[in-house]
Amino acid sequence: MADVTHTPSMTLLDRLDEAAIASAAPSQTELMRELRIKGRPGWTSNLPPSLAAFVTNPKGMTGVIVLLGLILFSLLGPVFSEYNPQRRAGKPHVAPSYEHVMGTTRMGKDVYTQLAYGSRTSLAVGFGAGLAAALIGLAVGISAGYFGGRIDDVLTFLVNVVLVLPGLPLIIVIASLVDSAGPLVIGIVLALTGWGWSARTIRTQTMSLRTREFILAAELMGERKWRIILKEIFPNMLSFFMGGLVLGTISAILAEAALSFIGLGDPNAVTWGTMLYWAQNNMALQVGAWWEIWPPAIAIMLTGAALVMINFAVDEITNPQLKASRKIGRIRRFLARRGRSADVF
Amino acid sequence: MYSDRVLMQVRNLTVDYVGDHSVARAVNGIDFDIREGEAFGLAGESGCGKSTVAFALARLTRLPGLVSGGEVRLNGEDVLKFDKARLKAYRWNEVSFVFQSAMNALNPVIPVSEQIMDVIETHQPDLGAEGARKRAVELFDLVGIPSKRLDDYPHQFSGGMRQRICIAIALALQPRLIIMDEPTTALDVVVQRDIIEQIVELKGRLGFSVLFITHDLGLMIEFCDRIGVMYSGELVEVAPAETILTDPRHPYTRALGNSFPPLTGPRLRMEGIPGTPPDLRALPQGCRFAPRCPHAMDICRSVAPELRAYPELRSEAACHLLN
Amino acid sequence: MSLAELEIPLKTKPVGEAPVIEMEAVDKEFILGGAFLNQTFLKALSGVSLQLYRGKALALVGESGSGKSTCARMLARAYEPTGGAIRFHGEDISQFKGQRLQRYRAEVQMVFQDPFGSLNPTQGIGYHLERPLRLHRPDLRGRAAIEAEMLSLLESVGLRPAADYLKRRPHELSGGQRQRVAIARALSVQPHVLLADEPTSMLDVSVRLGILNLLEDLKQQRQLAALYITHDIATARYFAEEAAVMYAGHIVEQGPSQEITDNPRHPYTQLLIEAVPNPHRKMGVVPGRRATDIPLRTRSSRGCPFVSRCPKATSICSEAMPDPITVGPGHTARCHHV
């Protein structure tokens, strides 16, 4: 890259006095060095730009790695345990030891085994319900936004109903009507009640996108409506869909845990939520058996945190102002060195 | 019309845009003066850096923009070195601004009177609420809007009136310089003329200077006293408005002037300027306009020309052809 | 190298040639709001008549709210007229259905104002050209034929080397280049009519002439009937042989563009020309003149819409909309006091 620095003009001495010369900016290469900006690393430039942006984002990658770790744990974790999660495996409330890495519950069941098997169910319900809710929200949102008119009126009414109904109490009512609801039922209920926010966001975005002229151009070209939705509107909606998916998953996991915790789940099922239920029931903390509570609690927190970080990363990628703010520290120091302060940050 | 006393001196101003893997130099060490009572125009096309300069002078450079060097002198003080407290006194009291979509930046749920008074009370708190209200009434009179509409909401005014309200807000504390970045671009041509004429009248009466930025060179020549033409981050010519029209020195200025179809005379085919401005991350060696210049010589492609003064024309230009 | 000076040929209308597409006394109303039985209607167009001829351009000049964009959208059949008719080669286009309608989509094409907004940011340039070809060009069989046509289109709008552009995304192109892609897309289906809705107002000044010259060349080569919508009467005069000035949904003056700018007869046209930035005069102050908004016409509006701003207005002007009066060869104006 050609280094272009403005050399002070000696033909206009009265214009550029010493102060002006002294305040001159460093050259572009010097500036890059001072702000510690490296030239483009090789391998990420081969990926599509949004993927490359995600992969180089520390928050996003941390979230992805933690999530992958949890998923791996749910798949492989049970392999390392010879116990049955639903049967007695040892004495009750044994502290973490060699035979029971995370101790045992009040009933004598191995905590590690429960955690491992439980994560399969919890994650499956969480992701499943999250994905289902996101897809329903997508379908409803795009249809309402694109077709407008009567269809929009009906669908918006539906969305408002779903949004207005208080989430958890409704789930409680439904779950209690279905005897003891297993994880599958809970998952279905969560999916059917959780799509409202996603639908509303996507509807708004679709409506604003609809006024963009490339949609009109496609219509005036005679494209079929379904093609327009699929290939013109949806690709522009990806980040909102991802956001809705991530948030839907978080709320599904938490809701499942909450429902099981208050005893509305199937007490014979093994999920993080039921683990907490039994721990609560057996007054684990009061008895000092911290190992019955902390593992499922930490698992839930980690999952939530990982998903939220992925969401932050998606936000950062789609909002260039957020991305630039990562360099605030270095820029502030650059200015401070020259006796200046920041304009607007 | 305007004095020769200098109000603001811009020296060696450099603004960079900081990217992930590169730095684009949007403004490359430019110098110019704004005199008291003068309307100074910055002309150029998209990507030339004129709006970046406006934001830099107003100390509103947002990330990823960074003012990496230079001085902006007002009364001997360097505006770029102002701290937060000094900035507060600077903004609106000495320099105020009107931006392109300012009329859309008015808060739709707050009456206009409150928005004006807000600005006054922030930057001149000793006026008090009553003083602010009185000033607001004066300002409405100044821009020709009936003061009984002071408590209306922004949506109750037309686009042109909203822009006039923004101009009134800019005048609130009697600044010495108003920076206007495309203030009439979003308006229809009849409304635009009205507003520009109003600005001219107010300028004559109140004596402030204007830094006027627009891509409409014809409007700029009508309105401004002196004009600086920017190309790809540099000033290529600075001259009085009439000279830009009748005797442009730089090939880019000349070509730009020829890009406006006339309203009279025979209908002749005209050519714009072929090609596009260079990518700021991969600038050519030598003069930045050389790739598109019909008169480019060898020296143009290797050595960047400097802005030199030509006192007999009262103008400055950066071109090897003139030497 | 001096600027090439070519007198733009002023072809006169061949006597007896029928228009390719025309609007006949078209009205268009939009619902503004209000409850059932008590709704207010915005009359966006009132009695608009215009004709487009093969190989000629008509400029529609007006400010925002004049109805010029609505005209274009109606010619493209994005809206149906509330009154009057639009005829393509004599046929009423509102009767088109199914296959005939699909064919019409290829016969009338549009280029939009915002070069970025008219392209899908998530798709490459190749996609934008391939879709129209797949939809309307059954004569192109197979991948190779389609690709060859795409390259040829890109070259005809001045984007070279064409192969480079196919893979790029819109954000990688400049405004002028995007607009050329939009023109290529419109041409890909071999239209008879090209509707250009302010194609250059969002482009840099130095790029505008390039686009207008391109449109002129294509118009002549392919004998397109062109509608050029603009708020800039100077480019209207440059590009189009005929011009029509619109105000509040009415055409108030119509005629050869050079004649209209040299000799404007309607007070609104005169106001427009006087307001256009003219670097050859220095800014003077005309005190007291304050522009007002373009009025909203409803069903109950009567008389000339310009009456609130017109220096020549009298009582008859508020009662009856004037009919077109001939004020020169092919030049009409709707004013009682012309």
mmCIF file of N, CA and C in Angstrom, chain B residues 64-151:
data_model
loop_
_atom_site.group_PDB
_atom_site.id
_atom_site.type_symbol
_atom_site.label_atom_id
_atom_site.label_comp_id
_atom_site.label_asym_id
_atom_site.label_seq_id
_atom_site.Cartn_x
_atom_site.Cartn_y
_atom_site.Cartn_z
ATOM 1 N N PRO B 64 -15.938 4.394 13.090
ATOM 2 C CA PRO B 64 -14.499 4.164 13.072
ATOM 3 C C PRO B 64 -13.649 5.325 12.563
ATOM 4 N N GLY B 65 -14.179 6.547 12.597
ATOM 5 C CA GLY B 65 -13.392 7.698 12.171
ATOM 6 C C GLY B 65 -12.473 8.175 13.289
ATOM 7 N N LEU B 66 -11.314 8.699 12.925
ATOM 8 C CA LEU B 66 -10.357 9.185 13.915
ATOM 9 C C LEU B 66 -9.604 10.359 13.329
ATOM 10 N N VAL B 67 -9.614 11.494 14.046
ATOM 11 C CA VAL B 67 -8.833 12.642 13.602
ATOM 12 C C VAL B 67 -7.403 12.401 14.048
ATOM 13 N N SER B 68 -6.557 12.025 13.110
ATOM 14 C CA SER B 68 -5.223 11.582 13.528
ATOM 15 C C SER B 68 -4.174 12.674 13.497
ATOM 16 N N GLY B 69 -4.519 13.856 13.033
ATOM 17 C CA GLY B 69 -3.503 14.897 13.058
ATOM 18 C C GLY B 69 -4.058 16.227 12.577
ATOM 19 N N GLY B 70 -3.313 17.297 12.868
ATOM 20 C CA GLY B 70 -3.708 18.611 12.396
ATOM 21 C C GLY B 70 -4.240 19.499 13.494
ATOM 22 N N GLU B 71 -4.549 20.728 13.116
ATOM 23 C CA GLU B 71 -5.072 21.694 14.081
ATOM 24 C C GLU B 71 -6.252 22.427 13.476
ATOM 25 N N VAL B 72 -7.187 22.785 14.339
ATOM 26 C CA VAL B 72 -8.312 23.614 13.927
ATOM 27 C C VAL B 72 -8.309 24.809 14.870
ATOM 28 N N ARG B 73 -7.881 25.944 14.384
ATOM 29 C CA ARG B 73 -7.670 27.077 15.293
ATOM 30 C C ARG B 73 -8.812 28.066 15.233
ATOM 31 N N LEU B 74 -9.327 28.364 16.405
ATOM 32 C CA LEU B 74 -10.366 29.375 16.556
ATOM 33 C C LEU B 74 -9.857 30.333 17.621
ATOM 34 N N ASN B 75 -9.642 31.591 17.244
ATOM 35 C CA ASN B 75 -9.092 32.551 18.203
ATOM 36 C C ASN B 75 -7.798 32.047 18.827
ATOM 37 N N GLY B 76 -6.981 31.391 18.045
ATOM 38 C CA GLY B 76 -5.706 30.939 18.568
ATOM 39 C C GLY B 76 -5.773 29.645 19.361
ATOM 40 N N GLU B 77 -6.990 29.166 19.722
ATOM 41 C CA GLU B 77 -7.056 27.894 20.445
ATOM 42 C C GLU B 77 -7.278 26.756 19.467
ATOM 43 N N ASP B 78 -6.705 25.591 19.785
ATOM 44 C CA ASP B 78 -6.880 24.436 18.905
ATOM 45 C C ASP B 78 -8.118 23.672 19.358
ATOM 46 N N VAL B 79 -9.133 23.704 18.530
ATOM 47 C CA VAL B 79 -10.398 23.054 18.874
ATOM 48 C C VAL B 79 -10.217 21.567 19.127
ATOM 49 N N LEU B 80 -9.282 20.948 18.418
ATOM 50 C CA LEU B 80 -9.103 19.510 18.563
ATOM 51 C C LEU B 80 -8.578 19.134 19.944
ATOM 52 N N LYS B 81 -8.015 20.130 20.644
ATOM 53 C CA LYS B 81 -7.474 19.814 21.959
ATOM 54 C C LYS B 81 -8.446 20.169 23.084
ATOM 55 N N PHE B 82 -9.640 20.622 22.749
ATOM 56 C CA PHE B 82 -10.588 20.993 23.786
ATOM 57 C C PHE B 82 -10.977 19.785 24.610
ATOM 58 N N ASP B 83 -11.079 19.982 25.933
ATOM 59 C CA ASP B 83 -11.584 18.903 26.763
ATOM 60 C C ASP B 83 -13.097 19.045 26.864
ATOM 61 N N LYS B 84 -13.702 18.159 27.626
ATOM 62 C CA LYS B 84 -15.159 18.077 27.627
ATOM 63 C C LYS B 84 -15.810 19.393 28.028
ATOM 64 N N ALA B 85 -15.247 20.040 29.075
ATOM 65 C CA ALA B 85 -15.871 21.265 29.553
ATOM 66 C C ALA B 85 -15.753 22.376 28.519
ATOM 67 N N ARG B 86 -14.577 22.518 27.955
ATOM 68 C CA ARG B 86 -14.372 23.564 26.957
ATOM 69 C C ARG B 86 -15.220 23.296 25.721
ATOM 70 N N LEU B 87 -15.391 22.020 25.395
ATOM 71 C CA LEU B 87 -16.203 21.644 24.245
ATOM 72 C C LEU B 87 -17.644 22.100 24.418
ATOM 73 N N LYS B 88 -18.119 21.975 25.631
ATOM 74 C CA LYS B 88 -19.506 22.359 25.882
ATOM 75 C C LYS B 88 -19.688 23.842 25.609
ATOM 76 N N ALA B 89 -18.694 24.636 26.021
ATOM 77 C CA ALA B 89 -18.792 26.071 25.763
ATOM 78 C C ALA B 89 -18.628 26.346 24.275
ATOM 79 N N TYR B 90 -17.807 25.546 23.620
ATOM 80 C CA TYR B 90 -17.549 25.735 22.194
ATOM 81 C C TYR B 90 -18.791 25.437 21.374
ATOM 82 N N ARG B 91 -19.394 24.279 21.668
ATOM 83 C CA ARG B 91 -20.532 23.861 20.855
ATOM 84 C C ARG B 91 -21.722 24.767 21.083
ATOM 85 N N TRP B 92 -22.275 25.163 20.059
ATOM 86 C CA TRP B 92 -23.467 25.972 19.990
ATOM 87 C C TRP B 92 -23.224 27.439 20.305
ATOM 88 N N ASN B 93 -22.254 27.764 21.192
ATOM 89 C CA ASN B 93 -21.984 29.171 21.451
ATOM 90 C C ASN B 93 -21.079 29.762 20.382
ATOM 91 N N GLU B 94 -20.103 28.989 19.972
ATOM 92 C CA GLU B 94 -19.189 29.516 18.960
ATOM 93 C C GLU B 94 -19.403 28.885 17.601
ATOM 94 N N VAL B 95 -19.661 27.592 17.632
ATOM 95 C CA VAL B 95 -19.883 26.887 16.372
ATOM 96 C C VAL B 95 -21.113 26.001 16.505
ATOM 97 N N SER B 96 -22.017 26.072 15.568
ATOM 98 C CA SER B 96 -23.174 25.168 15.614
ATOM 99 C C SER B 96 -23.308 24.492 14.250
ATOM 100 N N PHE B 97 -24.215 23.539 14.147
ATOM 101 C CA PHE B 97 -24.294 22.784 12.910
ATOM 102 C C PHE B 97 -25.717 22.456 12.502
ATOM 103 N N VAL B 98 -25.881 22.316 11.206
ATOM 104 C CA VAL B 98 -27.138 21.856 10.633
ATOM 105 C C VAL B 98 -26.783 20.733 9.680
ATOM 106 N N PHE B 99 -27.330 19.554 9.919
ATOM 107 C CA PHE B 99 -26.982 18.424 9.070
ATOM 108 C C PHE B 99 -28.114 18.058 8.144
ATOM 109 N N GLN B 100 -27.815 17.165 7.237
ATOM 110 C CA GLN B 100 -28.755 16.894 6.153
ATOM 111 C C GLN B 100 -30.102 16.431 6.657
ATOM 112 N N SER B 101 -30.101 15.412 7.503
ATOM 113 C CA SER B 101 -31.397 14.929 7.944
ATOM 114 C C SER B 101 -31.740 15.491 9.308
ATOM 115 N N ALA B 102 -31.248 16.702 9.589
ATOM 116 C CA ALA B 102 -31.535 17.297 10.891
ATOM 117 C C ALA B 102 -33.034 17.376 11.115
ATOM 118 N N MET B 103 -33.778 17.642 10.021
ATOM 119 C CA MET B 103 -35.210 17.797 10.217
ATOM 120 C C MET B 103 -35.857 16.488 10.664
ATOM 121 N N ASN B 104 -35.168 15.388 10.383
ATOM 122 C CA ASN B 104 -35.691 14.117 10.859
ATOM 123 C C ASN B 104 -35.130 13.737 12.211
ATOM 124 N N ALA B 105 -34.165 14.528 12.687
ATOM 125 C CA ALA B 105 -33.566 14.206 13.973
ATOM 126 C C ALA B 105 -34.310 14.888 15.111
ATOM 127 N N LEU B 106 -35.329 15.660 14.785
ATOM 128 C CA LEU B 106 -36.119 16.260 15.855
ATOM 129 C C LEU B 106 -36.929 15.157 16.527
ATOM 130 N N ASN B 107 -36.967 15.203 17.836
ATOM 131 C CA ASN B 107 -37.670 14.171 18.581
ATOM 132 C C ASN B 107 -39.173 14.269 18.333
ATOM 133 N N PRO B 108 -39.793 13.222 17.792
ATOM 134 C CA PRO B 108 -41.192 13.352 17.393
ATOM 135 C C PRO B 108 -42.174 13.445 18.552
ATOM 136 N N VAL B 109 -41.772 13.069 19.762
ATOM 137 C CA VAL B 109 -42.759 13.081 20.841
ATOM 138 C C VAL B 109 -42.577 14.255 21.800
ATOM 139 N N ILE B 110 -41.698 15.171 21.437
ATOM 140 C CA ILE B 110 -41.480 16.336 22.304
ATOM 141 C C ILE B 110 -41.802 17.593 21.500
ATOM 142 N N PRO B 111 -42.561 18.519 22.083
ATOM 143 C CA PRO B 111 -42.874 19.748 21.345
ATOM 144 C C PRO B 111 -41.610 20.499 20.979
ATOM 145 N N VAL B 112 -41.693 21.227 19.896
ATOM 146 C CA VAL B 112 -40.510 21.906 19.367
ATOM 147 C C VAL B 112 -39.948 22.914 20.356
ATOM 148 N N SER B 113 -40.838 23.606 21.066
ATOM 149 C CA SER B 113 -40.369 24.616 22.012
ATOM 150 C C SER B 113 -39.431 23.998 23.038
ATOM 151 N N GLU B 114 -39.821 22.823 23.522
ATOM 152 C CA GLU B 114 -38.970 22.163 24.518
ATOM 153 C C GLU B 114 -37.621 21.803 23.934
ATOM 154 N N GLN B 115 -37.607 21.371 22.674
ATOM 155 C CA GLN B 115 -36.343 20.957 22.068
ATOM 156 C C GLN B 115 -35.414 22.153 21.902
ATOM 157 N N ILE B 116 -35.989 23.295 21.535
ATOM 158 C CA ILE B 116 -35.142 24.480 21.386
ATOM 159 C C ILE B 116 -34.623 24.902 22.760
ATOM 160 N N MET B 117 -35.534 24.914 23.710
ATOM 161 C CA MET B 117 -35.134 25.382 25.040
ATOM 162 C C MET B 117 -34.100 24.456 25.659
ATOM 163 N N ASP B 118 -34.246 23.175 25.367
ATOM 164 C CA ASP B 118 -33.259 22.193 25.828
ATOM 165 C C ASP B 118 -31.850 22.564 25.412
ATOM 166 N N VAL B 119 -31.717 22.888 24.127
ATOM 167 C CA VAL B 119 -30.401 23.229 23.594
ATOM 168 C C VAL B 119 -29.873 24.482 24.272
ATOM 169 N N ILE B 120 -30.751 25.475 24.416
ATOM 170 C CA ILE B 120 -30.308 26.732 25.026
ATOM 171 C C ILE B 120 -29.885 26.500 26.471
ATOM 172 N N GLU B 121 -30.705 25.768 27.193
ATOM 173 C CA GLU B 121 -30.394 25.582 28.605
ATOM 174 C C GLU B 121 -29.157 24.728 28.820
ATOM 175 N N THR B 122 -28.874 23.825 27.875
ATOM 176 C CA THR B 122 -27.676 22.998 28.037
ATOM 177 C C THR B 122 -26.407 23.817 27.865
ATOM 178 N N HIS B 123 -26.398 24.661 26.820
ATOM 179 C CA HIS B 123 -25.144 25.342 26.510
ATOM 180 C C HIS B 123 -25.048 26.733 27.099
ATOM 181 N N GLN B 124 -26.187 27.259 27.624
ATOM 182 C CA GLN B 124 -26.112 28.549 28.305
ATOM 183 C C GLN B 124 -27.072 28.503 29.480
ATOM 184 N N PRO B 125 -26.699 27.749 30.497
ATOM 185 C CA PRO B 125 -27.625 27.505 31.614
ATOM 186 C C PRO B 125 -28.021 28.762 32.378
ATOM 187 N N ASP B 126 -27.198 29.806 32.305
ATOM 188 C CA ASP B 126 -27.541 30.973 33.130
ATOM 189 C C ASP B 126 -28.701 31.790 32.567
ATOM 190 N N LEU B 127 -29.194 31.401 31.414
ATOM 191 C CA LEU B 127 -30.359 32.115 30.881
ATOM 192 C C LEU B 127 -31.639 31.736 31.628
ATOM 193 N N GLY B 128 -31.666 30.501 32.142
ATOM 194 C CA GLY B 128 -32.866 30.068 32.861
ATOM 195 C C GLY B 128 -33.978 29.689 31.903
ATOM 196 N N ALA B 129 -35.022 29.097 32.451
ATOM 197 C CA ALA B 129 -36.114 28.598 31.606
ATOM 198 C C ALA B 129 -36.840 29.741 30.927
ATOM 199 N N GLU B 130 -37.073 30.835 31.658
ATOM 200 C CA GLU B 130 -37.815 31.952 31.062
ATOM 201 C C GLU B 130 -37.025 32.594 29.944
ATOM 202 N N GLY B 131 -35.736 32.786 30.206
ATOM 203 C CA GLY B 131 -34.877 33.367 29.184
ATOM 204 C C GLY B 131 -34.823 32.498 27.947
ATOM 205 N N ALA B 132 -34.792 31.189 28.182
ATOM 206 C CA ALA B 132 -34.743 30.265 27.050
ATOM 207 C C ALA B 132 -36.014 30.375 26.227
ATOM 208 N N ARG B 133 -37.122 30.458 26.868
ATOM 209 C CA ARG B 133 -38.401 30.543 26.165
ATOM 210 C C ARG B 133 -38.466 31.819 25.326
ATOM 211 N N LYS B 134 -38.016 32.911 25.928
ATOM 212 C CA LYS B 134 -38.022 34.187 25.209
ATOM 213 C C LYS B 134 -37.150 34.083 23.958
ATOM 214 N N ARG B 135 -36.004 33.471 24.128
ATOM 215 C CA ARG B 135 -35.080 33.305 23.005
ATOM 216 C C ARG B 135 -35.717 32.449 21.921
ATOM 217 N N ALA B 136 -36.455 31.425 22.341
ATOM 218 C CA ALA B 136 -37.102 30.546 21.364
ATOM 219 C C ALA B 136 -38.096 31.330 20.517
ATOM 220 N N VAL B 137 -38.850 32.208 21.165
ATOM 221 C CA VAL B 137 -39.809 33.037 20.419
ATOM 222 C C VAL B 137 -39.063 33.914 19.422
ATOM 223 N N GLU B 138 -37.969 34.520 19.886
ATOM 224 C CA GLU B 138 -37.166 35.361 18.982
ATOM 225 C C GLU B 138 -36.696 34.572 17.778
ATOM 226 N N LEU B 139 -36.268 33.331 18.031
ATOM 227 C CA LEU B 139 -35.719 32.522 16.951
ATOM 228 C C LEU B 139 -36.787 32.197 15.916
ATOM 229 N N PHE B 140 -37.968 31.873 16.357
ATOM 230 C CA PHE B 140 -39.047 31.583 15.413
ATOM 231 C C PHE B 140 -39.313 32.791 14.541
ATOM 232 N N ASP B 141 -39.323 33.982 15.179
ATOM 233 C CA ASP B 141 -39.505 35.197 14.392
ATOM 234 C C ASP B 141 -38.394 35.342 13.371
ATOM 235 N N LEU B 142 -37.198 35.036 13.806
ATOM 236 C CA LEU B 142 -36.023 35.182 12.947
ATOM 237 C C LEU B 142 -36.158 34.369 11.667
ATOM 238 N N VAL B 143 -36.673 33.147 11.790
ATOM 239 C CA VAL B 143 -36.752 32.291 10.605
ATOM 240 C C VAL B 143 -38.120 32.334 9.954
ATOM 241 N N GLY B 144 -38.997 33.209 10.463
ATOM 242 C CA GLY B 144 -40.252 33.402 9.752
ATOM 243 C C GLY B 144 -41.317 32.365 10.018
ATOM 244 N N ILE B 145 -41.334 31.768 11.193
ATOM 245 C CA ILE B 145 -42.414 30.851 11.542
ATOM 246 C C ILE B 145 -43.239 31.523 12.636
ATOM 247 N N PRO B 146 -44.560 31.522 12.490
ATOM 248 C CA PRO B 146 -45.375 32.194 13.518
ATOM 249 C C PRO B 146 -45.124 31.588 14.894
ATOM 250 N N SER B 147 -44.873 32.455 15.878
ATOM 251 C CA SER B 147 -44.465 31.953 17.183
ATOM 252 C C SER B 147 -45.592 31.242 17.918
ATOM 253 N N LYS B 148 -46.834 31.373 17.424
ATOM 254 C CA LYS B 148 -47.890 30.635 18.099
ATOM 255 C C LYS B 148 -47.756 29.140 17.850
ATOM 256 N N ARG B 149 -46.915 28.750 16.891
ATOM 257 C CA ARG B 149 -46.727 27.332 16.606
ATOM 258 C C ARG B 149 -45.589 26.740 17.415
ATOM 259 N N LEU B 150 -45.101 27.517 18.363
ATOM 260 C CA LEU B 150 -43.896 27.100 19.080
ATOM 261 C C LEU B 150 -44.082 25.772 19.799
ATOM 262 N N ASP B 151 -45.304 25.499 20.277
ATOM 263 C CA ASP B 151 -45.482 24.277 21.054
ATOM 264 C C ASP B 151 -45.972 23.109 20.226
#
